[in-house]
Each structure stands twice: as structure tokens, then as C-alpha cells.
Amino acid sequence: ARCTMSRSALAAAVSARLASVEASAAGREPGSWAEADEALSASLGVMTAAIGAIASSATKLALMPEDAAICREMLEACEQLWTAAAVVSRCGAGAPLADICRRTCRGVGASVRSLALEPSPSTAGAVWEACDAKKVPKSNRIAYRRAFLNAASILKDSLLEFRELARCDDEEDAYDSRAEKPAALRALSVLELAGGLYKKALAHVDGRGAASDFEGVAAAYDLFSACAAAATRLAEELYPPLDGDDLQTALDDLDARYRPLHALVEIGRAHGLNSSHV
């Protein structure tokens, strides 16, 4: 029975599992911080090993696409990945770590499905890339830090893009200097404030994690996520020509998300709760 797996059956099995990957990890509390506990560490280790096995099987499947044993081997490695990811999400992974596991399952699984449907060096390379790109953090602290730094990097890129656009007066897609540019510059100032808050929020989350206040970690991270999403929406409104009403709505939304996160961070600072090691 183990040698009856075909490429089409592999693709169908992977597709079915991809459809069942949970959509969101919002609100989930971590169960450990700088060092994963034994159960979480073991599950993360299984995930990492499964990703390595998938990359190895991809090489063989590209060379021998009709080998049923290799198809079975690939499916077993994928099943190990999904099972370990499900265990991780239930044994102390906070929202960012659980989200990384979810995205890993989806990215690796989608590339394996493409390889099964059209085996080639190109589709095998996509599997290797997915496996190489999805480095699973070894602790919740690393995962939270990565989430904050990724958001900061995205915001920094947006600020650079729109500052450059605001300096261009002669290009066809530049801002209308009489009306649009002042509005865009005001929005950029608000985004800069949000970017400045990210590092302070990370310090607060790290302090709460180090104190094992995991409920506080989850609450602060949810506020940060809402703020970061609002900042992204505001940046999307900065492409000319500007829509004044939509821009103002995005500004108001970011303000509403910024204020509670800022208040929480300031309370933490006043009480010495924020970490100085970020």
C-alpha cells in the first residue's frame, strides 16, 4: 500500500491539507519566552526536520517523478510538518510564532503541490526556496521580535518611497504641490510617529514576556498589530492622486489605533516594565 502513491494523489492530498490550515493566530498567548519549554522545543525541532526532509524529497521527485515511493516519502514529510505545526500552535506558541508555522505550512505545501503537478528543476527549486525562506524561530521572543522588525521595515520602505515622491515636482505621477503635497507630508509625519512607537512597543512586549506576563504580551501585540495594519492602510492612500476623504479616514483610523498602544507603552515605561534590551 505504501508504494501506490501517484503524483496526482500527492497533489490532491496536499491540496486537502492546505485547505484545512487555520486562518489566523490572533489573540493567542505565548506559554514561554526567551527559551521554549520542552514540548514547544520538541515540536519546533520536528518542524525543522520535516522541512529539511521535504527539500531533500523535492530533489528526488524532480529526477524521478513517477516513483511512487518518493511520492509517498514526500507526503509523509509533509504530514510530519503539518502535525508538528498543529502541536506547536497548541503548546505555547504565541500569535507570531503560530502565524509563522501557518505560513510555513501554506508556502511549503503550495510549492510541493506545484512540484507534484509539474515536476521540473524549476518547481523543485521553488520547494527549496520555500523551505530555505521559512526559518522557524526557536522561541516566542524571537518570533515576536521578528514580527515587530518586519513591520518596522515595511513602514521604513513606505516612508522612503513617499518622501522621494514628495520631492519630485516635475514627474507626471508626482503630487499636486498646491494641495496634495501638504496633505501627504502631514500623513508622512503621522507615519513617522507610528514608526517611533514600534520600537517602544517591542520593548514593552519584551518586558512583559521576560516577566512571564503572557496575557500582557498578547494584549500589547494585538494593539500593535492593529496599529501596524492601520499604518499600512494609510500608506496605501498616499499614492497620487490623493482622495481627501479616504486619506482622512485612514488618518483617523491610525490615530484610533495609535493612542491605546501609546498609552500602554507609557504606562509600562512609568512603572519600569519595559525592557531595555531590544
Tab-separated table of C-alpha atoms in Angstrom:
chain	number	residue	atom	x	y	z
A	1	ALA	CA	0.000	0.000	0.000
A	2	ARG	CA	2.931	2.298	0.699
A	3	CYS	CA	4.029	2.100	-2.954
A	4	THR	CA	0.787	3.138	-4.645
A	5	MET	CA	1.095	6.900	-4.225
A	6	SER	CA	0.982	8.756	-7.550
A	7	ARG	CA	1.874	12.369	-8.259
A	8	SER	CA	-1.791	13.238	-8.744
A	9	ALA	CA	-2.675	11.601	-5.429
A	10	LEU	CA	0.141	13.527	-3.747
A	11	ALA	CA	-1.115	16.810	-5.207
A	12	ALA	CA	-4.689	16.035	-4.104
A	13	ALA	CA	-3.603	15.117	-0.566
A	14	VAL	CA	-1.535	18.280	-0.223
A	15	SER	CA	-4.393	20.417	-1.555
A	16	ALA	CA	-6.771	18.928	1.004
A	17	ARG	CA	-4.408	19.669	3.858
A	18	LEU	CA	-3.749	23.207	2.640
A	19	ALA	CA	-7.480	23.901	2.784
A	20	SER	CA	-7.538	22.930	6.452
A	21	VAL	CA	-4.695	25.184	7.638
A	22	GLU	CA	-6.131	27.587	10.184
A	23	ALA	CA	-6.566	31.154	9.009
A	24	SER	CA	-5.405	33.228	11.975
A	25	ALA	CA	-3.487	33.103	15.225
A	26	ALA	CA	-4.646	36.493	16.541
A	27	GLY	CA	-5.022	36.786	20.292
A	28	ARG	CA	-3.026	33.677	21.153
A	29	GLU	CA	-0.875	33.928	24.283
A	30	PRO	CA	2.660	32.510	24.390
A	31	GLY	CA	3.463	29.908	27.003
A	32	SER	CA	7.185	30.656	27.251
A	33	TRP	CA	9.512	33.444	26.229
A	34	ALA	CA	13.270	33.515	25.576
A	35	GLU	CA	13.599	29.741	25.819
A	36	ALA	CA	10.943	27.361	24.548
A	37	ASP	CA	9.666	24.784	27.013
A	38	GLU	CA	10.319	21.112	26.323
A	39	ALA	CA	7.107	20.391	24.369
A	40	LEU	CA	7.379	23.506	22.205
A	41	SER	CA	11.073	22.965	21.552
A	42	ALA	CA	10.499	19.357	20.500
A	43	SER	CA	7.664	20.310	18.141
A	44	LEU	CA	9.722	23.082	16.554
A	45	GLY	CA	12.531	20.590	16.079
A	46	VAL	CA	10.213	18.182	14.286
A	47	MET	CA	9.032	21.019	12.043
A	48	THR	CA	12.591	21.938	11.117
A	49	ALA	CA	13.478	18.294	10.385
A	50	ALA	CA	10.355	17.851	8.256
A	51	ILE	CA	11.196	20.950	6.207
A	52	GLY	CA	14.645	19.501	5.555
A	53	ALA	CA	13.140	16.165	4.510
A	54	ILE	CA	10.741	17.928	2.127
A	55	ALA	CA	13.603	19.780	0.455
A	56	SER	CA	15.504	16.501	0.049
A	57	SER	CA	12.460	14.692	-1.363
A	58	ALA	CA	11.895	17.531	-3.827
A	59	THR	CA	15.261	16.823	-5.416
A	60	LYS	CA	14.424	13.167	-5.844
A	61	LEU	CA	10.904	13.820	-7.093
A	62	ALA	CA	12.180	16.173	-9.796
A	63	LEU	CA	14.585	13.485	-11.009
A	64	MET	CA	12.193	10.519	-10.682
A	65	PRO	CA	8.685	11.989	-10.894
A	66	GLU	CA	6.897	8.671	-11.416
A	67	ASP	CA	8.496	6.906	-8.457
A	68	ALA	CA	5.587	6.066	-6.145
A	69	ALA	CA	7.868	5.526	-3.151
A	70	ILE	CA	9.242	9.056	-3.473
A	71	CYS	CA	5.716	10.478	-3.696
A	72	ARG	CA	4.840	8.589	-0.513
A	73	GLU	CA	8.031	9.833	1.154
A	74	MET	CA	7.143	13.416	0.258
A	75	LEU	CA	3.620	13.085	1.618
A	76	GLU	CA	4.908	11.606	4.879
A	77	ALA	CA	7.329	14.513	5.309
A	78	CYS	CA	4.503	16.984	4.639
A	79	GLU	CA	2.283	15.198	7.162
A	80	GLN	CA	5.076	15.481	9.737
A	81	LEU	CA	5.291	19.206	9.041
A	82	TRP	CA	1.552	19.786	9.418
A	83	THR	CA	1.263	17.621	12.513
A	84	ALA	CA	4.189	19.336	14.221
A	85	ALA	CA	2.818	22.772	13.298
A	86	ALA	CA	-0.551	21.861	14.824
A	87	VAL	CA	1.175	20.742	18.024
A	88	VAL	CA	3.262	23.944	18.130
A	89	SER	CA	0.119	26.065	17.906
A	90	ARG	CA	-1.362	24.244	20.892
A	91	CYS	CA	1.603	24.020	23.230
A	92	GLY	CA	2.621	27.586	23.914
A	93	ALA	CA	3.185	29.347	20.607
A	94	GLY	CA	2.193	32.998	20.724
A	95	ALA	CA	0.480	34.675	17.787
A	96	PRO	CA	3.624	35.492	15.750
A	97	LEU	CA	5.137	32.019	16.123
A	98	ALA	CA	1.834	30.315	15.344
A	99	ASP	CA	1.455	32.590	12.309
A	100	ILE	CA	4.939	31.682	11.054
A	101	CYS	CA	4.050	27.999	11.378
A	102	ARG	CA	0.816	28.581	9.473
A	103	ARG	CA	2.580	30.460	6.661
A	104	THR	CA	5.283	27.792	6.555
A	105	CYS	CA	2.713	25.040	6.039
A	106	ARG	CA	0.988	27.025	3.323
A	107	GLY	CA	4.124	28.111	1.485
A	108	VAL	CA	5.883	24.766	1.569
A	109	GLY	CA	2.660	22.871	0.820
A	110	ALA	CA	1.795	25.048	-2.180
A	111	SER	CA	5.254	24.560	-3.658
A	112	VAL	CA	5.069	20.779	-3.146
A	113	ARG	CA	1.692	20.687	-4.882
A	114	SER	CA	3.150	22.552	-7.879
A	115	LEU	CA	6.075	20.127	-7.981
A	116	ALA	CA	3.719	17.128	-7.915
A	117	LEU	CA	1.641	18.546	-10.742
A	118	GLU	CA	4.587	19.634	-12.924
A	119	PRO	CA	7.880	18.080	-11.783
A	120	SER	CA	10.879	20.033	-13.061
A	121	PRO	CA	14.056	21.689	-11.789
A	122	SER	CA	12.091	24.934	-11.620
A	123	THR	CA	9.285	23.629	-9.411
A	124	ALA	CA	11.807	21.724	-7.293
A	125	GLY	CA	13.704	24.983	-6.873
A	126	ALA	CA	10.505	26.635	-5.652
A	127	VAL	CA	10.247	23.960	-2.941
A	128	TRP	CA	13.861	24.554	-1.896
A	129	GLU	CA	13.229	28.287	-1.797
A	130	ALA	CA	10.108	27.861	0.317
A	131	CYS	CA	11.970	25.590	2.725
A	132	ASP	CA	15.004	27.891	2.926
A	133	ALA	CA	12.899	31.024	3.367
A	134	LYS	CA	10.773	29.671	6.196
A	135	LYS	CA	13.226	29.570	9.056
A	136	VAL	CA	11.213	28.614	12.109
A	137	PRO	CA	12.145	30.660	15.222
A	138	LYS	CA	13.364	28.715	18.228
A	139	SER	CA	11.383	30.739	20.761
A	140	ASN	CA	8.441	33.073	21.138
A	141	ARG	CA	10.740	36.000	21.865
A	142	ILE	CA	12.462	35.599	18.501
A	143	ALA	CA	9.105	35.339	16.711
A	144	TYR	CA	7.686	38.460	18.358
A	145	ARG	CA	10.860	40.403	17.652
A	146	ARG	CA	10.740	39.325	14.011
A	147	ALA	CA	7.127	40.497	13.707
A	148	PHE	CA	7.954	43.936	15.084
A	149	LEU	CA	11.081	44.339	12.956
A	150	ASN	CA	9.257	43.227	9.801
A	151	ALA	CA	6.542	45.817	10.397
A	152	ALA	CA	9.175	48.478	11.049
A	153	SER	CA	10.987	47.553	7.834
A	154	ILE	CA	7.783	47.758	5.781
A	155	LEU	CA	6.976	51.158	7.255
A	156	LYS	CA	10.514	52.401	6.668
A	157	ASP	CA	10.304	51.401	2.995
A	158	SER	CA	6.977	53.223	2.658
A	159	LEU	CA	8.400	56.365	4.223
A	160	LEU	CA	11.382	56.329	1.866
A	161	GLU	CA	9.130	55.819	-1.156
A	162	PHE	CA	6.714	58.631	-0.367
A	163	ARG	CA	9.349	61.080	0.827
A	164	GLU	CA	11.034	60.657	-2.550
A	165	LEU	CA	7.702	61.133	-4.286
A	166	ALA	CA	7.086	64.316	-2.287
A	167	ARG	CA	10.427	65.708	-3.518
A	168	CYS	CA	9.503	65.187	-7.187
A	169	ASP	CA	7.764	68.191	-8.720
A	170	ASP	CA	8.174	67.593	-12.421
A	171	GLU	CA	7.128	63.987	-12.865
A	172	GLU	CA	3.697	63.099	-14.185
A	173	ASP	CA	2.841	60.950	-11.152
A	174	ALA	CA	4.068	63.481	-8.571
A	175	TYR	CA	1.830	65.177	-6.002
A	176	ASP	CA	-0.022	68.358	-6.869
A	177	SER	CA	2.174	70.795	-4.969
A	178	ARG	CA	-0.699	73.173	-4.190
A	179	ALA	CA	-2.984	70.733	-2.459
A	180	GLU	CA	-1.728	67.164	-2.349
A	181	LYS	CA	1.830	67.638	-1.161
A	182	PRO	CA	0.951	69.329	2.186
A	183	ALA	CA	-1.591	66.578	2.913
A	184	ALA	CA	0.919	63.879	2.007
A	185	LEU	CA	3.612	65.445	4.195
A	186	ARG	CA	1.226	65.578	7.158
A	187	ALA	CA	0.395	61.909	6.669
A	188	LEU	CA	4.093	61.051	6.483
A	189	SER	CA	4.650	62.818	9.807
A	190	VAL	CA	1.946	60.647	11.366
A	191	LEU	CA	3.558	57.514	9.929
A	192	GLU	CA	6.912	58.581	11.389
A	193	LEU	CA	5.273	58.798	14.819
A	194	ALA	CA	3.888	55.316	14.381
A	195	GLY	CA	7.323	54.017	13.396
A	196	GLY	CA	8.833	55.561	16.512
A	197	LEU	CA	6.255	53.756	18.626
A	198	TYR	CA	7.104	50.328	17.185
A	199	LYS	CA	10.453	50.031	18.974
A	200	LYS	CA	8.938	51.232	22.251
A	201	ALA	CA	6.122	48.707	21.882
A	202	LEU	CA	8.657	45.943	21.275
A	203	ALA	CA	10.439	46.941	24.487
A	204	HIS	CA	7.128	46.744	26.338
A	205	VAL	CA	6.279	43.311	24.919
A	206	ASP	CA	9.770	42.020	25.687
A	207	GLY	CA	9.489	43.263	29.254
A	208	ARG	CA	6.119	41.595	29.719
A	209	GLY	CA	7.461	38.364	28.241
A	210	ALA	CA	10.524	38.359	30.475
A	211	ALA	CA	8.185	38.771	33.459
A	212	SER	CA	6.048	35.847	32.220
A	213	ASP	CA	3.050	38.154	31.859
A	214	PHE	CA	1.883	36.364	28.739
A	215	GLU	CA	-1.606	37.821	28.874
A	216	GLY	CA	0.030	41.252	28.780
A	217	VAL	CA	2.184	40.172	25.835
A	218	ALA	CA	-0.858	39.077	23.840
A	219	ALA	CA	-2.831	42.226	24.652
A	220	ALA	CA	0.041	44.522	23.655
A	221	TYR	CA	0.724	42.563	20.483
A	222	ASP	CA	-2.905	42.799	19.404
A	223	LEU	CA	-2.782	46.586	19.850
A	224	PHE	CA	0.486	46.730	17.900
A	225	SER	CA	-0.926	44.582	15.087
A	226	ALA	CA	-3.939	46.873	14.759
A	227	CYS	CA	-1.676	49.933	14.690
A	228	ALA	CA	0.644	48.408	12.081
A	229	ALA	CA	-2.306	47.424	9.877
A	230	ALA	CA	-3.698	50.962	10.107
A	231	ALA	CA	-0.291	52.385	9.176
A	232	THR	CA	-0.204	50.148	6.118
A	233	ARG	CA	-3.668	51.308	5.078
A	234	LEU	CA	-2.618	54.944	5.437
A	235	ALA	CA	0.477	54.339	3.310
A	236	GLU	CA	-1.708	52.792	0.614
A	237	GLU	CA	-3.717	56.019	0.461
A	238	LEU	CA	-0.604	58.096	-0.310
A	239	TYR	CA	-0.348	57.196	-3.977
A	240	PRO	CA	-1.361	60.181	-6.134
A	241	PRO	CA	-3.868	61.376	-6.972
A	242	LEU	CA	-4.953	61.613	-3.346
A	243	ASP	CA	-8.539	61.148	-2.244
A	244	GLY	CA	-9.003	63.599	0.599
A	245	ASP	CA	-11.847	61.736	2.275
A	246	ASP	CA	-10.149	58.339	2.109
A	247	LEU	CA	-6.893	59.840	3.362
A	248	GLN	CA	-8.632	61.444	6.326
A	249	THR	CA	-10.423	58.196	7.148
A	250	ALA	CA	-7.095	56.359	7.137
A	251	LEU	CA	-5.538	59.056	9.334
A	252	ASP	CA	-8.396	58.834	11.823
A	253	ASP	CA	-8.128	55.045	11.881
A	254	LEU	CA	-4.396	55.141	12.608
A	255	ASP	CA	-4.941	57.734	15.330
A	256	ALA	CA	-7.544	55.484	16.956
A	257	ARG	CA	-5.116	52.531	16.885
A	258	TYR	CA	-2.058	54.553	17.915
A	259	ARG	CA	-3.480	56.086	21.085
A	260	PRO	CA	-4.183	52.921	23.130
A	261	LEU	CA	-0.830	51.375	22.179
A	262	HIS	CA	0.990	54.582	23.083
A	263	ALA	CA	-0.856	54.781	26.409
A	264	LEU	CA	0.035	51.180	27.251
A	265	VAL	CA	3.706	51.710	26.406
A	266	GLU	CA	3.849	54.879	28.514
A	267	ILE	CA	2.267	53.104	31.494
A	268	GLY	CA	4.875	50.373	31.145
A	269	ARG	CA	7.681	52.931	30.976
A	270	ALA	CA	6.391	54.787	34.029
A	271	HIS	CA	6.322	51.568	36.054
A	272	GLY	CA	9.650	50.213	34.793
A	273	LEU	CA	8.009	47.328	32.946
A	274	ASN	CA	9.588	47.847	29.533
A	275	SER	CA	12.737	46.031	28.544
A	276	SER	CA	15.944	47.919	27.806
A	277	HIS	CA	17.364	45.019	25.764
A	278	VAL	CA	15.741	45.286	22.338
